[in-house]
Amino acid sequence: MNEVRRTAAALEVKGLDVYYGHSHALQGVELSLDAGVFSVVGRNGMGKTTLCKAIMGLVRVSGGSIRIRGEDITRRPPAHIARLGVGYVPQGRRLWRSLSVDEHLRLAGGIRSGAWTVERVYDTFPRLAERKGHGGGQLSGGEQQMLAISRALLTNPQLLIMDEPTEGLAPVIVAQVEEMLLRLGEDGDMSVLVIEQNIGVATAVSRNVAIMVNGRINRIIDSVRLAADRDLQQRLLGVGLHAGLEPDVDVPAAGAETRPAQQPARPSGPIRIYISNPTPPTRWSQPVPIARIEAAARTLSTQVARLDETARRRREPVTTQTAGPPVVLVVGTLDTKGTELRFIRDVIAESGLRTRLVDVSTSGRPTSCDVSAQEIALNHGRGGSAVFGSDRGAAVTAMADAFANWLRRQGNVAGVISAGGSGAASLVAPGMRALPVGVPKLIISSVASGDVGPYVGPADITMMYSVTDVQGLNSISRAVLANGANALAGMVKARLDQREAKERAVDASLPAIGITMFGVTTPAVQKITTDLRDDFECLVFHATGVGGRSMEKLVDSGQLAGVIDLTTTEVCDLLMGGVFPATEDRFGAIIRSRVPYVGSVGALDMVNFGAPDTIPERYRGRKFHVHNPQVTLMRTTVDENERMGRWIGERLNQMDGPVRFFISEGGVSALDRQGQPFWDPEADATLFRALERTVRQTSNRQLIRVKNNINDSEFASTIVSAFKTLFGRTGARRRMAR
């Protein structure tokens, strides 16, 4: 996050008056937005859209003032306001029917330069990339809203105003917009004013919410309190919950005294409660599909109340989504493994943990569960049509994507367990990998005795061999499945028991940082960790492809406060076909998270292969060094170093956080030193020049040449000093709660 302190509020509205003829639409509105996302809610006709138009100069202001970053923009023309850095997503989208998606974006992209480019928009909204040649009138409502938001983002505004951004959108698209608003708020470079009628979205993205009543800001209220206080919602906004839809967890209003709620007597057996309208109907509502009603049905039993999370998002206070009772997900293909999965669920439930049974089958057949396959499928970008098709391979891939998307939106997952064959493991593993490291994840499968790398990847997934096939219950399968269920329950309970103690001790804990190492950069890493161990918890990752991915997964999970990427050798294997390759997303987590980053050219002199007889024929005659009988190193050439320098430099250019990248002129590894087998000053110099030509240096992004070899103690001391400076300037108060 950008920690630069701003001296003026992003938006300051004082005493704003707007008339439509004799009608007083805005009556002395007072509003201030310093940073992040701020929501304004209210019933129709309360003046919310008029407020947006007044800020953008689209209606005449009769009195009061509007300031953007301290500059008075009252009565300025809209074009001038846009050039000052104010973006606008109007209600109703306002697209040109005759212009294609790409033409819309290229037109908006020329107003202000910045981090948002057309290419970044296509990466963020792949659906727009697929539809780039279609006209505005040919898009669905969700696609039109994506385009309207993207058009505003391409102006690279300092303040973004969004008027009813989720109006008329499908639940999956609403969730995507909500996630984007959260990311924009966390980035810190852009402040966002959201005008919304969807209480769930408004309270999820904003810490405080302003309520407009009759052209005035009636009050500004804590979003948690508003989300929890249904009476207040009904009184001020005219919205509320249908009878019988009580959340499982009651959150008291801020400052209010907690009173025990009377619990109705529950029947002894499980029952299902069906609601014909899972969401309050409007004049535009269509009949609710049977699958949606089934998915939103609530299951009550004597032990636990289960409610599908997607339906729950619209009903529960926001705190219960992120800090509600922890739940263990039992996930699998219930159409074929229902007996086994319910057995696992019952074992876990007997331990006292809350469970939720999730179906990810692709047959389309209805099953008895807490979260149906149809509801999971809605989380795919193309909906159920992408999941329930005749091509089983494509269906499994699509369901895996949908489940991963659904799982990312669940905030109280204490653990995940699954059982099945290779198909079931392929379905659930991508979602498990998306969860933070530390959340217990267990797959019981017949494929667990072979190569589990494709399933586990960089995550901490535990795989357990099922011995017999997961097909019916017998003496063996009962023992194995029970062991797996109890193992997960034990992991979950131990983690929950430790959480409170960790939270109490978090202020005293050291921030964790990631450091990449290879055998030929070990001396430097040892010196760096020794010098930093009093101030940081140093986590060292072996740069073997999966090591770099594991480190970046922790960065994405928010569990690393910074990175010293001393050893970037995985790029060599990626580009030249070695056995320890990075993925194309190498450095992606740094780009997304903007954590302090100190990098270097460690071990870019070598490509890794196995035994000598495994080296590809095209590399015969190159310079090799046999590290051991199973590892052969190949020296990179001048051309390869040119290519690597450009590749790394292009990724460094995408990093908006603080970056220092060090070039060790005395060699990039223990083998790349005068007198050693990989010493090649010409190849190194080509690498360094390619980096310098490619990297756009700024005050925040710098390349620094150091005359030492990468393993010299002076070089390590320089790295340590640079990292301490960057971390102290950008985030010394960060503490990782693990």
PDB file of C-alpha atoms in Angstrom, residues 206-328:
ATOM      1  CA  SER A 206     -16.522   0.687   3.380  1.00  0.00           C
ATOM      2  CA  ARG A 207     -15.672   1.100   7.046  1.00  0.00           C
ATOM      3  CA  ASN A 208     -18.269   3.846   7.459  1.00  0.00           C
ATOM      4  CA  VAL A 209     -21.471   4.448   5.499  1.00  0.00           C
ATOM      5  CA  ALA A 210     -23.294   7.752   4.950  1.00  0.00           C
ATOM      6  CA  ILE A 211     -27.094   7.587   4.836  1.00  0.00           C
ATOM      7  CA  MET A 212     -28.900  10.126   2.658  1.00  0.00           C
ATOM      8  CA  VAL A 213     -32.445  11.127   3.593  1.00  0.00           C
ATOM      9  CA  ASN A 214     -34.346  13.876   1.743  1.00  0.00           C
ATOM     10  CA  GLY A 215     -31.284  15.505   0.206  1.00  0.00           C
ATOM     11  CA  ARG A 216     -29.183  15.534   3.367  1.00  0.00           C
ATOM     12  CA  ILE A 217     -26.568  13.304   4.953  1.00  0.00           C
ATOM     13  CA  ASN A 218     -28.716  12.039   7.812  1.00  0.00           C
ATOM     14  CA  ARG A 219     -25.858  10.318   9.591  1.00  0.00           C
ATOM     15  CA  ILE A 220     -22.550   8.508   9.071  1.00  0.00           C
ATOM     16  CA  ILE A 221     -22.584   5.106  10.719  1.00  0.00           C
ATOM     17  CA  ASP A 222     -20.149   2.252  11.241  1.00  0.00           C
ATOM     18  CA  SER A 223     -20.738  -0.316   8.485  1.00  0.00           C
ATOM     19  CA  VAL A 224     -20.648  -3.231  10.920  1.00  0.00           C
ATOM     20  CA  ARG A 225     -23.410  -1.691  12.972  1.00  0.00           C
ATOM     21  CA  LEU A 226     -25.532  -0.911   9.907  1.00  0.00           C
ATOM     22  CA  ALA A 227     -25.084  -4.432   8.558  1.00  0.00           C
ATOM     23  CA  ALA A 228     -26.140  -5.904  11.894  1.00  0.00           C
ATOM     24  CA  ASP A 229     -29.035  -3.549  12.699  1.00  0.00           C
ATOM     25  CA  ARG A 230     -31.960  -4.632  10.529  1.00  0.00           C
ATOM     26  CA  ASP A 231     -34.350  -2.301  12.342  1.00  0.00           C
ATOM     27  CA  LEU A 232     -32.137   0.641  11.440  1.00  0.00           C
ATOM     28  CA  GLN A 233     -32.012  -0.484   7.815  1.00  0.00           C
ATOM     29  CA  GLN A 234     -35.790  -0.671   7.713  1.00  0.00           C
ATOM     30  CA  ARG A 235     -36.251   2.695   9.420  1.00  0.00           C
ATOM     31  CA  LEU A 236     -33.752   4.678   7.366  1.00  0.00           C
ATOM     32  CA  LEU A 237     -33.611   2.810   4.081  1.00  0.00           C
ATOM     33  CA  GLY A 238     -36.898   0.963   3.835  1.00  0.00           C
ATOM     34  CA  VAL A 239     -35.142  -2.394   3.457  1.00  0.00           C
ATOM     35  CA  GLY A 240     -35.050  -5.445   5.661  1.00  0.00           C
ATOM     36  CA  LEU A 241     -35.002  -9.211   5.804  1.00  0.00           C
ATOM     37  CA  HIS A 242     -37.881 -11.539   5.148  1.00  0.00           C
ATOM     38  CA  ALA A 243     -39.288 -13.241   8.206  1.00  0.00           C
ATOM     39  CA  GLY A 244     -37.469 -16.342   9.264  1.00  0.00           C
ATOM     40  CA  LEU A 245     -34.121 -15.436   7.726  1.00  0.00           C
ATOM     41  CA  GLU A 246     -32.195 -14.911  10.936  1.00  0.00           C
ATOM     42  CA  PRO A 247     -28.405 -15.134  10.647  1.00  0.00           C
ATOM     43  CA  ASP A 248     -26.586 -17.823  12.568  1.00  0.00           C
ATOM     44  CA  VAL A 249     -24.531 -15.239  14.448  1.00  0.00           C
ATOM     45  CA  ASP A 250     -25.864 -12.018  15.906  1.00  0.00           C
ATOM     46  CA  VAL A 251     -23.464  -9.071  15.958  1.00  0.00           C
ATOM     47  CA  PRO A 252     -24.365  -6.391  18.506  1.00  0.00           C
ATOM     48  CA  ALA A 253     -24.360  -2.770  17.430  1.00  0.00           C
ATOM     49  CA  ALA A 254     -21.248  -0.817  18.287  1.00  0.00           C
ATOM     50  CA  GLY A 255     -21.429   0.325  21.865  1.00  0.00           C
ATOM     51  CA  ALA A 256     -24.674  -1.508  22.487  1.00  0.00           C
ATOM     52  CA  GLU A 257     -25.189  -3.929  25.332  1.00  0.00           C
ATOM     53  CA  THR A 258     -25.364  -7.515  24.189  1.00  0.00           C
ATOM     54  CA  ARG A 259     -28.638  -9.188  25.079  1.00  0.00           C
ATOM     55  CA  PRO A 260     -29.210 -12.922  24.740  1.00  0.00           C
ATOM     56  CA  ALA A 261     -31.670 -13.654  21.972  1.00  0.00           C
ATOM     57  CA  GLN A 262     -34.491 -16.054  22.572  1.00  0.00           C
ATOM     58  CA  GLN A 263     -33.936 -19.220  20.588  1.00  0.00           C
ATOM     59  CA  PRO A 264     -37.012 -21.066  19.316  1.00  0.00           C
ATOM     60  CA  ALA A 265     -37.221 -24.727  20.135  1.00  0.00           C
ATOM     61  CA  ARG A 266     -35.797 -26.802  17.319  1.00  0.00           C
ATOM     62  CA  PRO A 267     -37.246 -30.119  16.185  1.00  0.00           C
ATOM     63  CA  SER A 268     -35.204 -33.244  16.785  1.00  0.00           C
ATOM     64  CA  GLY A 269     -34.582 -34.057  13.130  1.00  0.00           C
ATOM     65  CA  PRO A 270     -33.115 -32.009  10.288  1.00  0.00           C
ATOM     66  CA  ILE A 271     -35.559 -29.947   8.229  1.00  0.00           C
ATOM     67  CA  ARG A 272     -35.240 -27.803   5.101  1.00  0.00           C
ATOM     68  CA  ILE A 273     -36.679 -24.311   4.853  1.00  0.00           C
ATOM     69  CA  TYR A 274     -37.320 -23.101   1.302  1.00  0.00           C
ATOM     70  CA  ILE A 275     -37.729 -19.438   0.415  1.00  0.00           C
ATOM     71  CA  SER A 276     -39.362 -18.791  -2.942  1.00  0.00           C
ATOM     72  CA  ASN A 277     -37.641 -15.400  -3.211  1.00  0.00           C
ATOM     73  CA  PRO A 278     -34.083 -15.738  -1.810  1.00  0.00           C
ATOM     74  CA  THR A 279     -33.619 -12.024  -2.554  1.00  0.00           C
ATOM     75  CA  PRO A 280     -36.260  -9.288  -2.139  1.00  0.00           C
ATOM     76  CA  PRO A 281     -38.136  -8.938  -5.443  1.00  0.00           C
ATOM     77  CA  THR A 282     -38.342  -5.735  -7.473  1.00  0.00           C
ATOM     78  CA  ARG A 283     -40.482  -4.673 -10.383  1.00  0.00           C
ATOM     79  CA  TRP A 284     -37.846  -6.090 -12.745  1.00  0.00           C
ATOM     80  CA  SER A 285     -37.463  -9.467 -10.999  1.00  0.00           C
ATOM     81  CA  GLN A 286     -37.754 -12.709 -12.966  1.00  0.00           C
ATOM     82  CA  PRO A 287     -39.020 -15.990 -11.481  1.00  0.00           C
ATOM     83  CA  VAL A 288     -36.305 -17.564  -9.350  1.00  0.00           C
ATOM     84  CA  PRO A 289     -34.917 -20.825 -10.827  1.00  0.00           C
ATOM     85  CA  ILE A 290     -35.589 -23.977  -8.845  1.00  0.00           C
ATOM     86  CA  ALA A 291     -31.826 -24.579  -8.502  1.00  0.00           C
ATOM     87  CA  ARG A 292     -31.396 -21.194  -6.835  1.00  0.00           C
ATOM     88  CA  ILE A 293     -34.253 -21.886  -4.405  1.00  0.00           C
ATOM     89  CA  GLU A 294     -32.763 -25.280  -3.588  1.00  0.00           C
ATOM     90  CA  ALA A 295     -29.308 -23.771  -3.106  1.00  0.00           C
ATOM     91  CA  ALA A 296     -30.635 -21.031  -0.836  1.00  0.00           C
ATOM     92  CA  ALA A 297     -32.635 -23.424   1.323  1.00  0.00           C
ATOM     93  CA  ARG A 298     -31.637 -23.522   4.933  1.00  0.00           C
ATOM     94  CA  THR A 299     -30.932 -26.787   6.759  1.00  0.00           C
ATOM     95  CA  LEU A 300     -31.719 -26.925  10.476  1.00  0.00           C
ATOM     96  CA  SER A 301     -30.644 -29.780  12.726  1.00  0.00           C
ATOM     97  CA  THR A 302     -30.199 -30.401  16.427  1.00  0.00           C
ATOM     98  CA  GLN A 303     -26.440 -29.822  16.168  1.00  0.00           C
ATOM     99  CA  VAL A 304     -25.832 -27.050  13.678  1.00  0.00           C
ATOM    100  CA  ALA A 305     -27.601 -24.603  11.388  1.00  0.00           C
ATOM    101  CA  ARG A 306     -26.163 -24.619   7.899  1.00  0.00           C
ATOM    102  CA  LEU A 307     -26.813 -21.961   5.300  1.00  0.00           C
ATOM    103  CA  ASP A 308     -25.323 -21.703   1.845  1.00  0.00           C
ATOM    104  CA  GLU A 309     -22.718 -18.969   1.914  1.00  0.00           C
ATOM    105  CA  THR A 310     -23.767 -17.353  -1.348  1.00  0.00           C
ATOM    106  CA  ALA A 311     -27.308 -16.830  -0.075  1.00  0.00           C
ATOM    107  CA  ARG A 312     -25.947 -15.832   3.346  1.00  0.00           C
ATOM    108  CA  ARG A 313     -23.856 -12.963   1.915  1.00  0.00           C
ATOM    109  CA  ARG A 314     -26.998 -10.898   1.345  1.00  0.00           C
ATOM    110  CA  ARG A 315     -28.381 -11.506   4.829  1.00  0.00           C
ATOM    111  CA  GLU A 316     -25.612 -11.668   7.388  1.00  0.00           C
ATOM    112  CA  PRO A 317     -23.670  -8.747   8.836  1.00  0.00           C
ATOM    113  CA  VAL A 318     -20.344  -8.344   7.122  1.00  0.00           C
ATOM    114  CA  THR A 319     -18.457  -9.374  10.246  1.00  0.00           C
ATOM    115  CA  THR A 320     -19.959 -12.826  10.185  1.00  0.00           C
ATOM    116  CA  GLN A 321     -18.504 -13.406   6.732  1.00  0.00           C
ATOM    117  CA  THR A 322     -14.977 -12.604   7.829  1.00  0.00           C
ATOM    118  CA  ALA A 323     -15.003 -13.411  11.531  1.00  0.00           C
ATOM    119  CA  GLY A 324     -18.017 -15.676  12.034  1.00  0.00           C
ATOM    120  CA  PRO A 325     -17.962 -19.165  13.523  1.00  0.00           C
ATOM    121  CA  PRO A 326     -15.216 -21.179  11.843  1.00  0.00           C
ATOM    122  CA  VAL A 327     -16.495 -23.841   9.484  1.00  0.00           C
ATOM    123  CA  VAL A 328     -14.913 -26.963   8.003  1.00  0.00           C
TER     124      VAL A 328
END
